[in-house]
Amino acid sequence: MTSRNRATYFISIGLLVMGYLFTAESVVAQSADAQPVFQKSVSNLRNQRYCEVLLGKRTWLKLEVKVFNTQGLNHCPEAQWDSLTKESIEKTFDVSFAILNGPRYWTMDEIQAAGSTISDVKESFGGIEMNLRATIQLSLLKQLIGSKQYTPNEIVRTTNFIYRVGSAVYELTSPGGDVYVMQSYSQIVNPALSMRDLPVLGEQLKLPAGWTYRSRVLDQDLSLLANGIAYVLQDNLSNSYQRR
């Protein structure tokens, strides 16, 4: 795998990590019809900045990726983040590769999650403290290899993304009528992208034939429940969306 391909593949892990905000490797078992009992909740997330560092270790045919996230610790200070390089991280942590995934900003108001809380393992990257949020094995990463823009991935997670009444939501609609609600916007492709751009983001998107983008203000709370599986995609600016 070339370095360019690695970057393409593992930026997509930003989709996956959303489901591991509180949980990793183990998820509360739920039947298809049972409502999950959410054990963790974080609110006031809208437009909150966060960043991730992904550390990949290759051993023969096995690949393990550890995902570190700033959520709950800091808002990813810009100067420190800009000073990070994947080369320095690779050397410091003796890994096969490092990916800088961010900055990103949440577009929901609250996240609820079920599952076992992960360990309080912390690392410092250029002075930015991050928690270990997930350890992903090769078998799981295979789901993402070759993933394309505007193509949904199946993500294993038990979460509820809550968008409050009066808040704006940003939606993609597929030719088949599936609606995907933005869960985070990214400054990876466009460093100047901000929340104020989102109502007219369609002007920047390269939408496939038949796809549409819109912004609307909620007249009631919107709950995006993923009871074991979430269907998540990214647009051409690396913004992430979950299917309703």
PDB file of C-alpha atoms in Angstrom:
ATOM      1  CA  MET A   1       0.000   0.000   0.000  1.00  0.00           C
ATOM      2  CA  THR A   2       1.465   3.350  -1.016  1.00  0.00           C
ATOM      3  CA  SER A   3       1.574   6.327   1.360  1.00  0.00           C
ATOM      4  CA  ARG A   4      -0.965   8.105  -0.828  1.00  0.00           C
ATOM      5  CA  ASN A   5      -3.370   5.165  -0.667  1.00  0.00           C
ATOM      6  CA  ARG A   6      -2.896   4.875   3.090  1.00  0.00           C
ATOM      7  CA  ALA A   7      -3.920   8.486   3.507  1.00  0.00           C
ATOM      8  CA  THR A   8      -7.038   7.932   1.396  1.00  0.00           C
ATOM      9  CA  TYR A   9      -8.017   4.784   3.276  1.00  0.00           C
ATOM     10  CA  PHE A  10      -7.404   6.013   6.771  1.00  0.00           C
ATOM     11  CA  ILE A  11      -8.936   9.448   6.462  1.00  0.00           C
ATOM     12  CA  SER A  12     -12.073   7.345   6.013  1.00  0.00           C
ATOM     13  CA  ILE A  13     -11.568   5.991   9.522  1.00  0.00           C
ATOM     14  CA  GLY A  14     -12.889   9.345  10.688  1.00  0.00           C
ATOM     15  CA  LEU A  15     -16.243   7.819   9.811  1.00  0.00           C
ATOM     16  CA  LEU A  16     -15.584   4.863  12.042  1.00  0.00           C
ATOM     17  CA  VAL A  17     -14.198   6.706  15.031  1.00  0.00           C
ATOM     18  CA  MET A  18     -17.451   8.564  15.582  1.00  0.00           C
ATOM     19  CA  GLY A  19     -18.901   5.307  16.853  1.00  0.00           C
ATOM     20  CA  TYR A  20     -16.061   4.830  19.295  1.00  0.00           C
ATOM     21  CA  LEU A  21     -16.404   8.107  21.153  1.00  0.00           C
ATOM     22  CA  PHE A  22     -17.131   6.086  24.275  1.00  0.00           C
ATOM     23  CA  THR A  23     -16.653   2.459  23.256  1.00  0.00           C
ATOM     24  CA  ALA A  24     -14.080   0.291  21.559  1.00  0.00           C
ATOM     25  CA  GLU A  25     -13.887  -3.313  20.436  1.00  0.00           C
ATOM     26  CA  SER A  26     -16.898  -4.360  22.531  1.00  0.00           C
ATOM     27  CA  VAL A  27     -20.440  -3.138  22.018  1.00  0.00           C
ATOM     28  CA  VAL A  28     -23.478  -3.882  24.154  1.00  0.00           C
ATOM     29  CA  ALA A  29     -25.342  -6.770  22.548  1.00  0.00           C
ATOM     30  CA  GLN A  30     -28.735  -5.641  21.271  1.00  0.00           C
ATOM     31  CA  SER A  31     -31.448  -7.495  19.419  1.00  0.00           C
ATOM     32  CA  ALA A  32     -32.717  -5.869  16.243  1.00  0.00           C
ATOM     33  CA  ASP A  33     -35.906  -4.741  18.021  1.00  0.00           C
ATOM     34  CA  ALA A  34     -34.557  -3.910  21.496  1.00  0.00           C
ATOM     35  CA  GLN A  35     -33.929  -0.300  22.354  1.00  0.00           C
ATOM     36  CA  PRO A  36     -30.381   0.214  23.629  1.00  0.00           C
ATOM     37  CA  VAL A  37     -29.769   1.524  27.126  1.00  0.00           C
ATOM     38  CA  PHE A  38     -27.363   4.424  26.710  1.00  0.00           C
ATOM     39  CA  GLN A  39     -24.777   4.680  29.443  1.00  0.00           C
ATOM     40  CA  LYS A  40     -22.824   7.733  28.361  1.00  0.00           C
ATOM     41  CA  SER A  41     -23.859  11.143  27.086  1.00  0.00           C
ATOM     42  CA  VAL A  42     -22.035  14.292  25.999  1.00  0.00           C
ATOM     43  CA  SER A  43     -23.957  17.469  25.208  1.00  0.00           C
ATOM     44  CA  ASN A  44     -23.223  20.989  23.902  1.00  0.00           C
ATOM     45  CA  LEU A  45     -21.217  19.488  21.050  1.00  0.00           C
ATOM     46  CA  ARG A  46     -22.386  21.665  18.166  1.00  0.00           C
ATOM     47  CA  ASN A  47     -19.416  23.302  16.420  1.00  0.00           C
ATOM     48  CA  GLN A  48     -17.008  21.866  18.983  1.00  0.00           C
ATOM     49  CA  ARG A  49     -13.588  21.276  17.478  1.00  0.00           C
ATOM     50  CA  TYR A  50     -11.716  17.996  17.831  1.00  0.00           C
ATOM     51  CA  CYS A  51      -8.811  16.166  16.208  1.00  0.00           C
ATOM     52  CA  GLU A  52      -7.544  12.627  15.940  1.00  0.00           C
ATOM     53  CA  VAL A  53      -4.215  10.884  15.525  1.00  0.00           C
ATOM     54  CA  LEU A  54      -4.187   7.368  14.099  1.00  0.00           C
ATOM     55  CA  LEU A  55      -1.203   5.113  14.764  1.00  0.00           C
ATOM     56  CA  GLY A  56      -0.777   2.093  12.499  1.00  0.00           C
ATOM     57  CA  LYS A  57       1.449  -0.850  13.349  1.00  0.00           C
ATOM     58  CA  ARG A  58       2.050  -3.505  10.739  1.00  0.00           C
ATOM     59  CA  THR A  59       3.285  -6.949  11.771  1.00  0.00           C
ATOM     60  CA  TRP A  60       3.542  -9.358   8.857  1.00  0.00           C
ATOM     61  CA  LEU A  61       0.006  -9.625   7.478  1.00  0.00           C
ATOM     62  CA  LYS A  62      -1.618  -8.062  10.511  1.00  0.00           C
ATOM     63  CA  LEU A  63      -2.400  -4.376  10.876  1.00  0.00           C
ATOM     64  CA  GLU A  64      -3.504  -2.660  14.068  1.00  0.00           C
ATOM     65  CA  VAL A  65      -4.595   0.969  14.188  1.00  0.00           C
ATOM     66  CA  LYS A  66      -4.947   2.854  17.454  1.00  0.00           C
ATOM     67  CA  VAL A  67      -7.176   5.910  17.327  1.00  0.00           C
ATOM     68  CA  PHE A  68      -6.543   8.823  19.708  1.00  0.00           C
ATOM     69  CA  ASN A  69      -9.083  11.640  20.051  1.00  0.00           C
ATOM     70  CA  THR A  70      -9.121  15.015  21.826  1.00  0.00           C
ATOM     71  CA  GLN A  71     -12.835  14.857  22.719  1.00  0.00           C
ATOM     72  CA  GLY A  72     -13.348  15.645  26.401  1.00  0.00           C
ATOM     73  CA  LEU A  73      -9.752  16.753  26.958  1.00  0.00           C
ATOM     74  CA  ASN A  74      -9.217  19.848  24.807  1.00  0.00           C
ATOM     75  CA  HIS A  75     -10.310  21.494  21.572  1.00  0.00           C
ATOM     76  CA  CYS A  76      -7.173  20.676  19.619  1.00  0.00           C
ATOM     77  CA  PRO A  77      -5.190  23.944  19.892  1.00  0.00           C
ATOM     78  CA  GLU A  78      -4.542  25.203  16.384  1.00  0.00           C
ATOM     79  CA  ALA A  79      -0.888  26.174  16.749  1.00  0.00           C
ATOM     80  CA  GLN A  80       0.061  22.852  18.304  1.00  0.00           C
ATOM     81  CA  TRP A  81      -1.954  20.882  15.751  1.00  0.00           C
ATOM     82  CA  ASP A  82      -0.372  22.750  12.844  1.00  0.00           C
ATOM     83  CA  SER A  83       3.088  21.950  14.187  1.00  0.00           C
ATOM     84  CA  LEU A  84       2.492  18.187  14.181  1.00  0.00           C
ATOM     85  CA  THR A  85       3.937  16.059  11.399  1.00  0.00           C
ATOM     86  CA  LYS A  86       3.229  12.431  10.735  1.00  0.00           C
ATOM     87  CA  GLU A  87       6.964  11.803  10.346  1.00  0.00           C
ATOM     88  CA  SER A  88       7.761  12.988  13.856  1.00  0.00           C
ATOM     89  CA  ILE A  89       4.894  10.960  15.316  1.00  0.00           C
ATOM     90  CA  GLU A  90       5.979   7.833  13.445  1.00  0.00           C
ATOM     91  CA  LYS A  91       9.476   8.189  14.867  1.00  0.00           C
ATOM     92  CA  THR A  92       8.360   8.972  18.420  1.00  0.00           C
ATOM     93  CA  PHE A  93       5.901   6.082  18.651  1.00  0.00           C
ATOM     94  CA  ASP A  94       7.794   3.632  16.421  1.00  0.00           C
ATOM     95  CA  VAL A  95       4.800   2.907  14.190  1.00  0.00           C
ATOM     96  CA  SER A  96       4.462   1.966  10.544  1.00  0.00           C
ATOM     97  CA  PHE A  97       2.471   5.086   9.784  1.00  0.00           C
ATOM     98  CA  ALA A  98       0.583   7.963  11.414  1.00  0.00           C
ATOM     99  CA  ILE A  99      -2.441   9.814  10.085  1.00  0.00           C
ATOM    100  CA  LEU A 100      -3.561  13.273  11.250  1.00  0.00           C
ATOM    101  CA  ASN A 101      -7.360  13.345  10.999  1.00  0.00           C
ATOM    102  CA  GLY A 102      -8.627  16.838  11.641  1.00  0.00           C
ATOM    103  CA  PRO A 103      -9.530  19.333  12.583  1.00  0.00           C
ATOM    104  CA  ARG A 104     -13.192  18.352  12.629  1.00  0.00           C
ATOM    105  CA  TYR A 105     -16.264  19.977  14.172  1.00  0.00           C
ATOM    106  CA  TRP A 106     -19.418  18.272  15.440  1.00  0.00           C
ATOM    107  CA  THR A 107     -22.720  19.332  13.888  1.00  0.00           C
ATOM    108  CA  MET A 108     -25.043  17.536  16.329  1.00  0.00           C
ATOM    109  CA  ASP A 109     -25.976  18.765  19.808  1.00  0.00           C
ATOM    110  CA  GLU A 110     -25.582  15.587  21.856  1.00  0.00           C
ATOM    111  CA  ILE A 111     -24.218  12.053  21.567  1.00  0.00           C
ATOM    112  CA  GLN A 112     -25.467   9.112  23.611  1.00  0.00           C
ATOM    113  CA  ALA A 113     -23.617   5.802  23.502  1.00  0.00           C
ATOM    114  CA  ALA A 114     -23.909   2.262  24.824  1.00  0.00           C
ATOM    115  CA  GLY A 115     -21.097  -0.153  25.548  1.00  0.00           C
ATOM    116  CA  SER A 116     -18.142  -0.601  27.824  1.00  0.00           C
ATOM    117  CA  THR A 117     -16.135   2.502  28.556  1.00  0.00           C
ATOM    118  CA  ILE A 118     -12.666   2.233  27.097  1.00  0.00           C
ATOM    119  CA  SER A 119      -9.534   2.485  29.205  1.00  0.00           C
ATOM    120  CA  ASP A 120      -8.179   5.868  30.227  1.00  0.00           C
ATOM    121  CA  VAL A 121      -5.050   5.454  28.120  1.00  0.00           C
ATOM    122  CA  LYS A 122      -3.670   8.868  27.204  1.00  0.00           C
ATOM    123  CA  GLU A 123      -0.872  10.065  24.978  1.00  0.00           C
ATOM    124  CA  SER A 124       0.511  13.500  24.204  1.00  0.00           C
ATOM    125  CA  PHE A 125       1.107  14.505  20.590  1.00  0.00           C
ATOM    126  CA  GLY A 126       3.103  17.719  20.387  1.00  0.00           C
ATOM    127  CA  GLY A 127       1.628  18.722  23.727  1.00  0.00           C
ATOM    128  CA  ILE A 128      -1.961  17.874  22.702  1.00  0.00           C
ATOM    129  CA  GLU A 129      -3.386  15.322  25.102  1.00  0.00           C
ATOM    130  CA  MET A 130      -5.589  12.620  23.575  1.00  0.00           C
ATOM    131  CA  ASN A 131      -7.424   9.548  24.821  1.00  0.00           C
ATOM    132  CA  LEU A 132      -7.250   6.169  23.138  1.00  0.00           C
ATOM    133  CA  ARG A 133     -10.727   5.766  21.647  1.00  0.00           C
ATOM    134  CA  ALA A 134     -10.395   2.628  19.555  1.00  0.00           C
ATOM    135  CA  THR A 135      -8.084  -0.180  18.526  1.00  0.00           C
ATOM    136  CA  ILE A 136      -9.000  -1.394  15.058  1.00  0.00           C
ATOM    137  CA  GLN A 137      -7.815  -4.651  13.521  1.00  0.00           C
ATOM    138  CA  LEU A 138      -7.178  -5.355   9.852  1.00  0.00           C
ATOM    139  CA  SER A 139     -10.366  -7.371   9.470  1.00  0.00           C
ATOM    140  CA  LEU A 140     -12.341  -4.282  10.344  1.00  0.00           C
ATOM    141  CA  LEU A 141     -10.300  -1.960   8.174  1.00  0.00           C
ATOM    142  CA  LYS A 142     -10.994  -4.107   5.161  1.00  0.00           C
ATOM    143  CA  GLN A 143     -14.507  -2.700   5.187  1.00  0.00           C
ATOM    144  CA  LEU A 144     -13.043   0.733   4.437  1.00  0.00           C
ATOM    145  CA  ILE A 145     -10.398  -0.131   1.879  1.00  0.00           C
ATOM    146  CA  GLY A 146     -11.434   1.299  -1.432  1.00  0.00           C
ATOM    147  CA  SER A 147     -14.302   3.289   0.064  1.00  0.00           C
ATOM    148  CA  LYS A 148     -15.372   6.174  -2.134  1.00  0.00           C
ATOM    149  CA  GLN A 149     -16.976   9.551  -1.639  1.00  0.00           C
ATOM    150  CA  TYR A 150     -20.783   9.479  -1.414  1.00  0.00           C
ATOM    151  CA  THR A 151     -20.662   5.715  -0.801  1.00  0.00           C
ATOM    152  CA  PRO A 152     -22.025   4.502   2.563  1.00  0.00           C
ATOM    153  CA  ASN A 153     -19.932   2.312   4.871  1.00  0.00           C
ATOM    154  CA  GLU A 154     -21.401  -0.010   7.496  1.00  0.00           C
ATOM    155  CA  ILE A 155     -20.049   1.095  10.877  1.00  0.00           C
ATOM    156  CA  VAL A 156     -20.470  -1.079  13.971  1.00  0.00           C
ATOM    157  CA  ARG A 157     -21.710   1.087  16.827  1.00  0.00           C
ATOM    158  CA  THR A 158     -24.576   1.743  19.233  1.00  0.00           C
ATOM    159  CA  THR A 159     -25.141   5.478  19.384  1.00  0.00           C
ATOM    160  CA  ASN A 160     -27.811   8.148  19.309  1.00  0.00           C
ATOM    161  CA  PHE A 161     -26.971  11.469  17.663  1.00  0.00           C
ATOM    162  CA  ILE A 162     -29.383  14.164  18.845  1.00  0.00           C
ATOM    163  CA  TYR A 163     -30.124  17.384  16.973  1.00  0.00           C
ATOM    164  CA  ARG A 164     -32.237  19.804  19.012  1.00  0.00           C
ATOM    165  CA  VAL A 165     -35.324  21.708  17.889  1.00  0.00           C
ATOM    166  CA  GLY A 166     -34.385  25.090  16.437  1.00  0.00           C
ATOM    167  CA  SER A 167     -30.993  23.829  15.286  1.00  0.00           C
ATOM    168  CA  ALA A 168     -29.935  23.642  11.655  1.00  0.00           C
ATOM    169  CA  VAL A 169     -29.203  20.292  10.028  1.00  0.00           C
ATOM    170  CA  TYR A 170     -27.392  19.661   6.755  1.00  0.00           C
ATOM    171  CA  GLU A 171     -28.561  16.793   4.609  1.00  0.00           C
ATOM    172  CA  LEU A 172     -27.576  14.853   1.524  1.00  0.00           C
ATOM    173  CA  THR A 173     -30.274  12.931  -0.328  1.00  0.00           C
ATOM    174  CA  SER A 174     -29.349  10.073  -2.642  1.00  0.00           C
ATOM    175  CA  PRO A 175     -31.110   9.347  -5.949  1.00  0.00           C
ATOM    176  CA  GLY A 176     -32.939   6.516  -4.166  1.00  0.00           C
ATOM    177  CA  GLY A 177     -34.278   8.867  -1.481  1.00  0.00           C
ATOM    178  CA  ASP A 178     -31.964   7.951   1.397  1.00  0.00           C
ATOM    179  CA  VAL A 179     -31.235  10.979   3.596  1.00  0.00           C
ATOM    180  CA  TYR A 180     -27.834  11.429   5.255  1.00  0.00           C
ATOM    181  CA  VAL A 181     -27.471  14.006   8.037  1.00  0.00           C
ATOM    182  CA  MET A 182     -24.104  15.695   8.570  1.00  0.00           C
ATOM    183  CA  GLN A 183     -22.450  14.623  11.837  1.00  0.00           C
ATOM    184  CA  SER A 184     -19.214  16.588  11.459  1.00  0.00           C
ATOM    185  CA  TYR A 185     -17.626  19.010   9.049  1.00  0.00           C
ATOM    186  CA  SER A 186     -13.938  18.917   8.276  1.00  0.00           C
ATOM    187  CA  GLN A 187     -11.146  21.365   7.557  1.00  0.00           C
ATOM    188  CA  ILE A 188      -8.938  18.649   6.069  1.00  0.00           C
ATOM    189  CA  VAL A 189      -9.707  19.496   2.427  1.00  0.00           C
ATOM    190  CA  ASN A 190     -10.816  23.112   2.882  1.00  0.00           C
ATOM    191  CA  PRO A 191      -9.023  24.636   5.909  1.00  0.00           C
ATOM    192  CA  ALA A 192     -11.296  27.695   5.764  1.00  0.00           C
ATOM    193  CA  LEU A 193     -14.576  25.770   5.997  1.00  0.00           C
ATOM    194  CA  SER A 194     -16.750  26.929   8.900  1.00  0.00           C
ATOM    195  CA  MET A 195     -20.268  26.473  10.230  1.00  0.00           C
ATOM    196  CA  ARG A 196     -21.458  29.597   8.452  1.00  0.00           C
ATOM    197  CA  ASP A 197     -20.614  27.972   5.106  1.00  0.00           C
ATOM    198  CA  LEU A 198     -22.804  24.940   5.683  1.00  0.00           C
ATOM    199  CA  PRO A 199     -26.199  26.397   4.657  1.00  0.00           C
ATOM    200  CA  VAL A 200     -24.852  26.900   1.126  1.00  0.00           C
ATOM    201  CA  LEU A 201     -22.278  24.114   1.110  1.00  0.00           C
ATOM    202  CA  GLY A 202     -23.875  22.668  -2.004  1.00  0.00           C
ATOM    203  CA  GLU A 203     -22.013  25.337  -3.975  1.00  0.00           C
ATOM    204  CA  GLN A 204     -18.710  23.684  -2.977  1.00  0.00           C
ATOM    205  CA  LEU A 205     -19.743  20.055  -3.295  1.00  0.00           C
ATOM    206  CA  LYS A 206     -19.183  17.879  -6.331  1.00  0.00           C
ATOM    207  CA  LEU A 207     -22.469  16.044  -6.059  1.00  0.00           C
ATOM    208  CA  PRO A 208     -22.904  12.855  -8.095  1.00  0.00           C
ATOM    209  CA  ALA A 209     -25.807  12.777 -10.534  1.00  0.00           C
ATOM    210  CA  GLY A 210     -29.125  12.666  -8.713  1.00  0.00           C
ATOM    211  CA  TRP A 211     -27.771  13.727  -5.319  1.00  0.00           C
ATOM    212  CA  THR A 212     -29.017  16.883  -3.581  1.00  0.00           C
ATOM    213  CA  TYR A 213     -27.896  18.932  -0.574  1.00  0.00           C
ATOM    214  CA  ARG A 214     -30.038  21.105   1.674  1.00  0.00           C
ATOM    215  CA  SER A 215     -30.050  22.908   5.002  1.00  0.00           C
ATOM    216  CA  ARG A 216     -33.128  23.183   7.218  1.00  0.00           C
ATOM    217  CA  VAL A 217     -34.069  24.253  10.747  1.00  0.00           C
ATOM    218  CA  LEU A 218     -35.671  21.582  12.916  1.00  0.00           C
ATOM    219  CA  ASP A 219     -39.197  22.090  14.241  1.00  0.00           C
ATOM    220  CA  GLN A 220     -38.683  19.135  16.589  1.00  0.00           C
ATOM    221  CA  ASP A 221     -35.765  17.142  17.964  1.00  0.00           C
ATOM    222  CA  LEU A 222     -34.126  14.763  15.508  1.00  0.00           C
ATOM    223  CA  SER A 223     -32.677  11.497  16.801  1.00  0.00           C
ATOM    224  CA  LEU A 224     -30.334   9.393  14.643  1.00  0.00           C
ATOM    225  CA  LEU A 225     -30.280   6.000  16.314  1.00  0.00           C
ATOM    226  CA  ALA A 226     -27.696   3.400  15.323  1.00  0.00           C
ATOM    227  CA  ASN A 227     -28.622   0.180  17.102  1.00  0.00           C
ATOM    228  CA  GLY A 228     -25.579  -1.894  16.158  1.00  0.00           C
ATOM    229  CA  ILE A 229     -24.974  -0.598  12.624  1.00  0.00           C
ATOM    230  CA  ALA A 230     -24.692   2.944  11.246  1.00  0.00           C
ATOM    231  CA  TYR A 231     -24.487   3.822   7.558  1.00  0.00           C
ATOM    232  CA  VAL A 232     -22.019   6.656   7.142  1.00  0.00           C
ATOM    233  CA  LEU A 233     -20.497   8.392   4.133  1.00  0.00           C
ATOM    234  CA  GLN A 234     -18.275  11.346   3.303  1.00  0.00           C
ATOM    235  CA  ASP A 235     -18.599  14.039   0.664  1.00  0.00           C
ATOM    236  CA  ASN A 236     -15.719  15.346  -1.430  1.00  0.00           C
ATOM    237  CA  LEU A 237     -14.684  17.736   1.386  1.00  0.00           C
ATOM    238  CA  SER A 238     -14.373  14.887   3.953  1.00  0.00           C
ATOM    239  CA  ASN A 239     -17.496  15.999   5.835  1.00  0.00           C
ATOM    240  CA  SER A 240     -19.246  13.005   7.413  1.00  0.00           C
ATOM    241  CA  TYR A 241     -22.945  12.077   7.312  1.00  0.00           C
ATOM    242  CA  GLN A 242     -25.099   9.329   8.852  1.00  0.00           C
ATOM    243  CA  ARG A 243     -28.177   7.865   7.199  1.00  0.00           C
ATOM    244  CA  ARG A 244     -31.481   8.604   8.885  1.00  0.00           C
TER     245      ARG A 244
END
